[in-house]
Amino acid sequence: MTAYTEAEGQTLRTAVFGAMVLVSTADPGAVDEESHAGIRAMTLLSDDLREVIAAAPPSLPRGSSADVEEGVLTALRSAVDIIAAHEPRDVPIFRAAVAEMCRSVAGADGAVAVAEKAVVERVVAALGS
């Protein structure tokens, strides 16, 4: 396993769980279905990343909705940099997995609201290409 520091692990957890929370809260919906959809999609991550993300509870940014979103988007950008420094081959897997998690959460109730679609687009943009 690639050794991530606790701070790096916290950033990864904030990025992954925060992205799902942003999508889930963008439009009131079926929270249970959304949570399960996001967790199922986490299986797309590499074993190393799943282990780091599962190692401790996430810590989400605080403040207004805009503050929380900016904190999560910043964590997403940082997470890509962290993964690139440790295991560059995991970067495209991470990007694809987080994007799929968000899409799964958005569509968990059978429809994707305009607000959810917009948040997914901002998350994907923060992940880079």
PDB file of C-alpha atoms in Angstrom:
ATOM      1  CA  MET A   1       0.000   0.000   0.000  1.00  0.00           C
ATOM      2  CA  THR A   2       1.125   3.527  -0.755  1.00  0.00           C
ATOM      3  CA  ALA A   3       1.706   5.414   2.485  1.00  0.00           C
ATOM      4  CA  TYR A   4      -0.475   8.507   2.798  1.00  0.00           C
ATOM      5  CA  THR A   5      -0.081  10.867   5.741  1.00  0.00           C
ATOM      6  CA  GLU A   6      -3.055  11.428   8.032  1.00  0.00           C
ATOM      7  CA  ALA A   7      -3.497  14.931   6.570  1.00  0.00           C
ATOM      8  CA  GLU A   8      -3.468  13.517   3.040  1.00  0.00           C
ATOM      9  CA  GLY A   9      -5.964  10.851   4.040  1.00  0.00           C
ATOM     10  CA  GLN A  10      -8.234  13.488   5.545  1.00  0.00           C
ATOM     11  CA  THR A  11      -8.079  15.502   2.328  1.00  0.00           C
ATOM     12  CA  LEU A  12      -8.994  12.388   0.324  1.00  0.00           C
ATOM     13  CA  ARG A  13     -11.922  11.645   2.659  1.00  0.00           C
ATOM     14  CA  THR A  14     -13.131  15.251   2.490  1.00  0.00           C
ATOM     15  CA  ALA A  15     -12.935  15.145  -1.308  1.00  0.00           C
ATOM     16  CA  VAL A  16     -14.785  11.852  -1.789  1.00  0.00           C
ATOM     17  CA  PHE A  17     -17.473  12.167   0.865  1.00  0.00           C
ATOM     18  CA  GLY A  18     -17.792  15.901   0.355  1.00  0.00           C
ATOM     19  CA  ALA A  19     -18.456  15.489  -3.366  1.00  0.00           C
ATOM     20  CA  MET A  20     -21.255  13.032  -2.634  1.00  0.00           C
ATOM     21  CA  VAL A  21     -22.716  15.334   0.032  1.00  0.00           C
ATOM     22  CA  LEU A  22     -22.683  18.296  -2.366  1.00  0.00           C
ATOM     23  CA  VAL A  23     -24.662  16.331  -4.935  1.00  0.00           C
ATOM     24  CA  SER A  24     -27.018  14.849  -2.352  1.00  0.00           C
ATOM     25  CA  THR A  25     -27.849  18.229  -0.843  1.00  0.00           C
ATOM     26  CA  ALA A  26     -28.183  20.023  -4.193  1.00  0.00           C
ATOM     27  CA  ASP A  27     -31.733  18.738  -4.510  1.00  0.00           C
ATOM     28  CA  PRO A  28     -33.873  17.162  -1.803  1.00  0.00           C
ATOM     29  CA  GLY A  29     -34.240  13.516  -2.651  1.00  0.00           C
ATOM     30  CA  ALA A  30     -34.076   9.975  -1.421  1.00  0.00           C
ATOM     31  CA  VAL A  31     -31.162  10.296   1.005  1.00  0.00           C
ATOM     32  CA  ASP A  32     -30.935   6.561   1.767  1.00  0.00           C
ATOM     33  CA  GLU A  33     -30.850   5.605  -1.909  1.00  0.00           C
ATOM     34  CA  GLU A  34     -28.324   8.345  -2.603  1.00  0.00           C
ATOM     35  CA  SER A  35     -26.059   7.208   0.230  1.00  0.00           C
ATOM     36  CA  HIS A  36     -26.163   3.597  -0.888  1.00  0.00           C
ATOM     37  CA  ALA A  37     -25.512   4.552  -4.516  1.00  0.00           C
ATOM     38  CA  GLY A  38     -22.456   6.568  -3.517  1.00  0.00           C
ATOM     39  CA  ILE A  39     -21.064   3.832  -1.283  1.00  0.00           C
ATOM     40  CA  ARG A  40     -21.558   1.202  -4.008  1.00  0.00           C
ATOM     41  CA  ALA A  41     -19.690   3.398  -6.486  1.00  0.00           C
ATOM     42  CA  MET A  42     -16.725   3.620  -4.086  1.00  0.00           C
ATOM     43  CA  THR A  43     -15.794   0.098  -5.189  1.00  0.00           C
ATOM     44  CA  LEU A  44     -14.443   1.748  -8.355  1.00  0.00           C
ATOM     45  CA  LEU A  45     -11.542   3.206  -6.362  1.00  0.00           C
ATOM     46  CA  SER A  46      -8.240   1.353  -6.075  1.00  0.00           C
ATOM     47  CA  ASP A  47      -7.793  -0.851  -3.012  1.00  0.00           C
ATOM     48  CA  ASP A  48      -5.211   1.583  -1.579  1.00  0.00           C
ATOM     49  CA  LEU A  49      -7.542   4.565  -1.902  1.00  0.00           C
ATOM     50  CA  ARG A  50     -10.520   2.676  -0.464  1.00  0.00           C
ATOM     51  CA  GLU A  51      -8.382   1.715   2.518  1.00  0.00           C
ATOM     52  CA  VAL A  52      -7.248   5.311   3.128  1.00  0.00           C
ATOM     53  CA  ILE A  53     -10.780   6.663   2.743  1.00  0.00           C
ATOM     54  CA  ALA A  54     -12.226   4.043   5.088  1.00  0.00           C
ATOM     55  CA  ALA A  55      -9.530   4.596   7.734  1.00  0.00           C
ATOM     56  CA  ALA A  56     -11.357   7.405   9.554  1.00  0.00           C
ATOM     57  CA  PRO A  57     -14.530   9.469   9.398  1.00  0.00           C
ATOM     58  CA  PRO A  58     -14.527  12.358   6.916  1.00  0.00           C
ATOM     59  CA  SER A  59     -14.345  15.946   8.079  1.00  0.00           C
ATOM     60  CA  LEU A  60     -16.416  18.225   5.913  1.00  0.00           C
ATOM     61  CA  PRO A  61     -15.850  21.968   5.614  1.00  0.00           C
ATOM     62  CA  ARG A  62     -18.072  24.225   7.714  1.00  0.00           C
ATOM     63  CA  GLY A  63     -19.840  27.491   7.004  1.00  0.00           C
ATOM     64  CA  SER A  64     -22.323  28.569   4.391  1.00  0.00           C
ATOM     65  CA  SER A  65     -23.286  26.322   1.492  1.00  0.00           C
ATOM     66  CA  ALA A  66     -20.855  28.265  -0.675  1.00  0.00           C
ATOM     67  CA  ASP A  67     -18.071  27.806   1.903  1.00  0.00           C
ATOM     68  CA  VAL A  68     -18.713  24.062   2.103  1.00  0.00           C
ATOM     69  CA  GLU A  69     -18.752  23.719  -1.676  1.00  0.00           C
ATOM     70  CA  GLU A  70     -15.538  25.706  -2.090  1.00  0.00           C
ATOM     71  CA  GLY A  71     -13.856  23.624   0.625  1.00  0.00           C
ATOM     72  CA  VAL A  72     -14.890  20.370  -1.054  1.00  0.00           C
ATOM     73  CA  LEU A  73     -13.838  21.553  -4.525  1.00  0.00           C
ATOM     74  CA  THR A  74     -10.481  22.618  -3.096  1.00  0.00           C
ATOM     75  CA  ALA A  75     -10.121  19.192  -1.438  1.00  0.00           C
ATOM     76  CA  LEU A  76     -10.896  17.521  -4.780  1.00  0.00           C
ATOM     77  CA  ARG A  77      -8.162  19.491  -6.548  1.00  0.00           C
ATOM     78  CA  SER A  78      -5.726  18.738  -3.704  1.00  0.00           C
ATOM     79  CA  ALA A  79      -6.686  15.049  -3.720  1.00  0.00           C
ATOM     80  CA  VAL A  80      -5.722  14.753  -7.383  1.00  0.00           C
ATOM     81  CA  ASP A  81      -2.331  16.339  -6.592  1.00  0.00           C
ATOM     82  CA  ILE A  82      -1.825  14.049  -3.590  1.00  0.00           C
ATOM     83  CA  ILE A  83      -2.638  10.920  -5.562  1.00  0.00           C
ATOM     84  CA  ALA A  84      -0.435  12.067  -8.457  1.00  0.00           C
ATOM     85  CA  ALA A  85       2.487  12.446  -6.060  1.00  0.00           C
ATOM     86  CA  HIS A  86       1.999   8.945  -4.616  1.00  0.00           C
ATOM     87  CA  GLU A  87       0.611   6.818  -7.419  1.00  0.00           C
ATOM     88  CA  PRO A  88       0.073   8.656 -10.726  1.00  0.00           C
ATOM     89  CA  ARG A  89      -1.663   5.659 -12.308  1.00  0.00           C
ATOM     90  CA  ASP A  90      -4.468   6.017  -9.727  1.00  0.00           C
ATOM     91  CA  VAL A  91      -5.333   9.574 -10.829  1.00  0.00           C
ATOM     92  CA  PRO A  92      -7.592   8.657 -13.780  1.00  0.00           C
ATOM     93  CA  ILE A  93      -9.198   5.917 -11.678  1.00  0.00           C
ATOM     94  CA  PHE A  94      -9.875   8.403  -8.872  1.00  0.00           C
ATOM     95  CA  ARG A  95     -11.318  10.992 -11.261  1.00  0.00           C
ATOM     96  CA  ALA A  96     -13.587   8.447 -12.928  1.00  0.00           C
ATOM     97  CA  ALA A  97     -14.673   6.889  -9.625  1.00  0.00           C
ATOM     98  CA  VAL A  98     -15.589  10.205  -7.966  1.00  0.00           C
ATOM     99  CA  ALA A  99     -17.452  11.359 -11.088  1.00  0.00           C
ATOM    100  CA  GLU A 100     -19.373   8.069 -11.151  1.00  0.00           C
ATOM    101  CA  MET A 101     -20.126   8.323  -7.415  1.00  0.00           C
ATOM    102  CA  CYS A 102     -21.615  11.756  -7.977  1.00  0.00           C
ATOM    103  CA  ARG A 103     -23.626  10.617 -10.999  1.00  0.00           C
ATOM    104  CA  SER A 104     -24.886   7.612  -9.032  1.00  0.00           C
ATOM    105  CA  VAL A 105     -25.953   9.827  -6.138  1.00  0.00           C
ATOM    106  CA  ALA A 106     -27.648  12.286  -8.500  1.00  0.00           C
ATOM    107  CA  GLY A 107     -29.603   9.555 -10.277  1.00  0.00           C
ATOM    108  CA  ALA A 108     -30.390   7.415  -7.238  1.00  0.00           C
ATOM    109  CA  ASP A 109     -34.022   8.494  -7.124  1.00  0.00           C
ATOM    110  CA  GLY A 110     -34.552   7.911 -10.840  1.00  0.00           C
ATOM    111  CA  ALA A 111     -34.115  11.502 -11.997  1.00  0.00           C
ATOM    112  CA  VAL A 112     -31.300  14.032 -12.033  1.00  0.00           C
ATOM    113  CA  ALA A 113     -32.341  17.538 -11.017  1.00  0.00           C
ATOM    114  CA  VAL A 114     -30.818  20.567 -12.719  1.00  0.00           C
ATOM    115  CA  ALA A 115     -29.113  21.549  -9.433  1.00  0.00           C
ATOM    116  CA  GLU A 116     -27.579  18.069  -9.079  1.00  0.00           C
ATOM    117  CA  LYS A 117     -26.330  18.123 -12.672  1.00  0.00           C
ATOM    118  CA  ALA A 118     -24.695  21.506 -12.064  1.00  0.00           C
ATOM    119  CA  VAL A 119     -22.917  20.267  -8.928  1.00  0.00           C
ATOM    120  CA  VAL A 120     -21.695  17.138 -10.720  1.00  0.00           C
ATOM    121  CA  GLU A 121     -20.257  19.373 -13.455  1.00  0.00           C
ATOM    122  CA  ARG A 122     -18.427  21.520 -10.866  1.00  0.00           C
ATOM    123  CA  VAL A 123     -17.041  18.399  -9.180  1.00  0.00           C
ATOM    124  CA  VAL A 124     -15.832  16.984 -12.501  1.00  0.00           C
ATOM    125  CA  ALA A 125     -14.234  20.338 -13.358  1.00  0.00           C
ATOM    126  CA  ALA A 126     -12.425  20.389  -9.993  1.00  0.00           C
ATOM    127  CA  LEU A 127     -11.076  16.895 -10.688  1.00  0.00           C
ATOM    128  CA  GLY A 128      -9.441  18.154 -13.880  1.00  0.00           C
ATOM    129  CA  SER A 129      -8.855  16.047 -16.948  1.00  0.00           C
TER     130      SER A 129
END
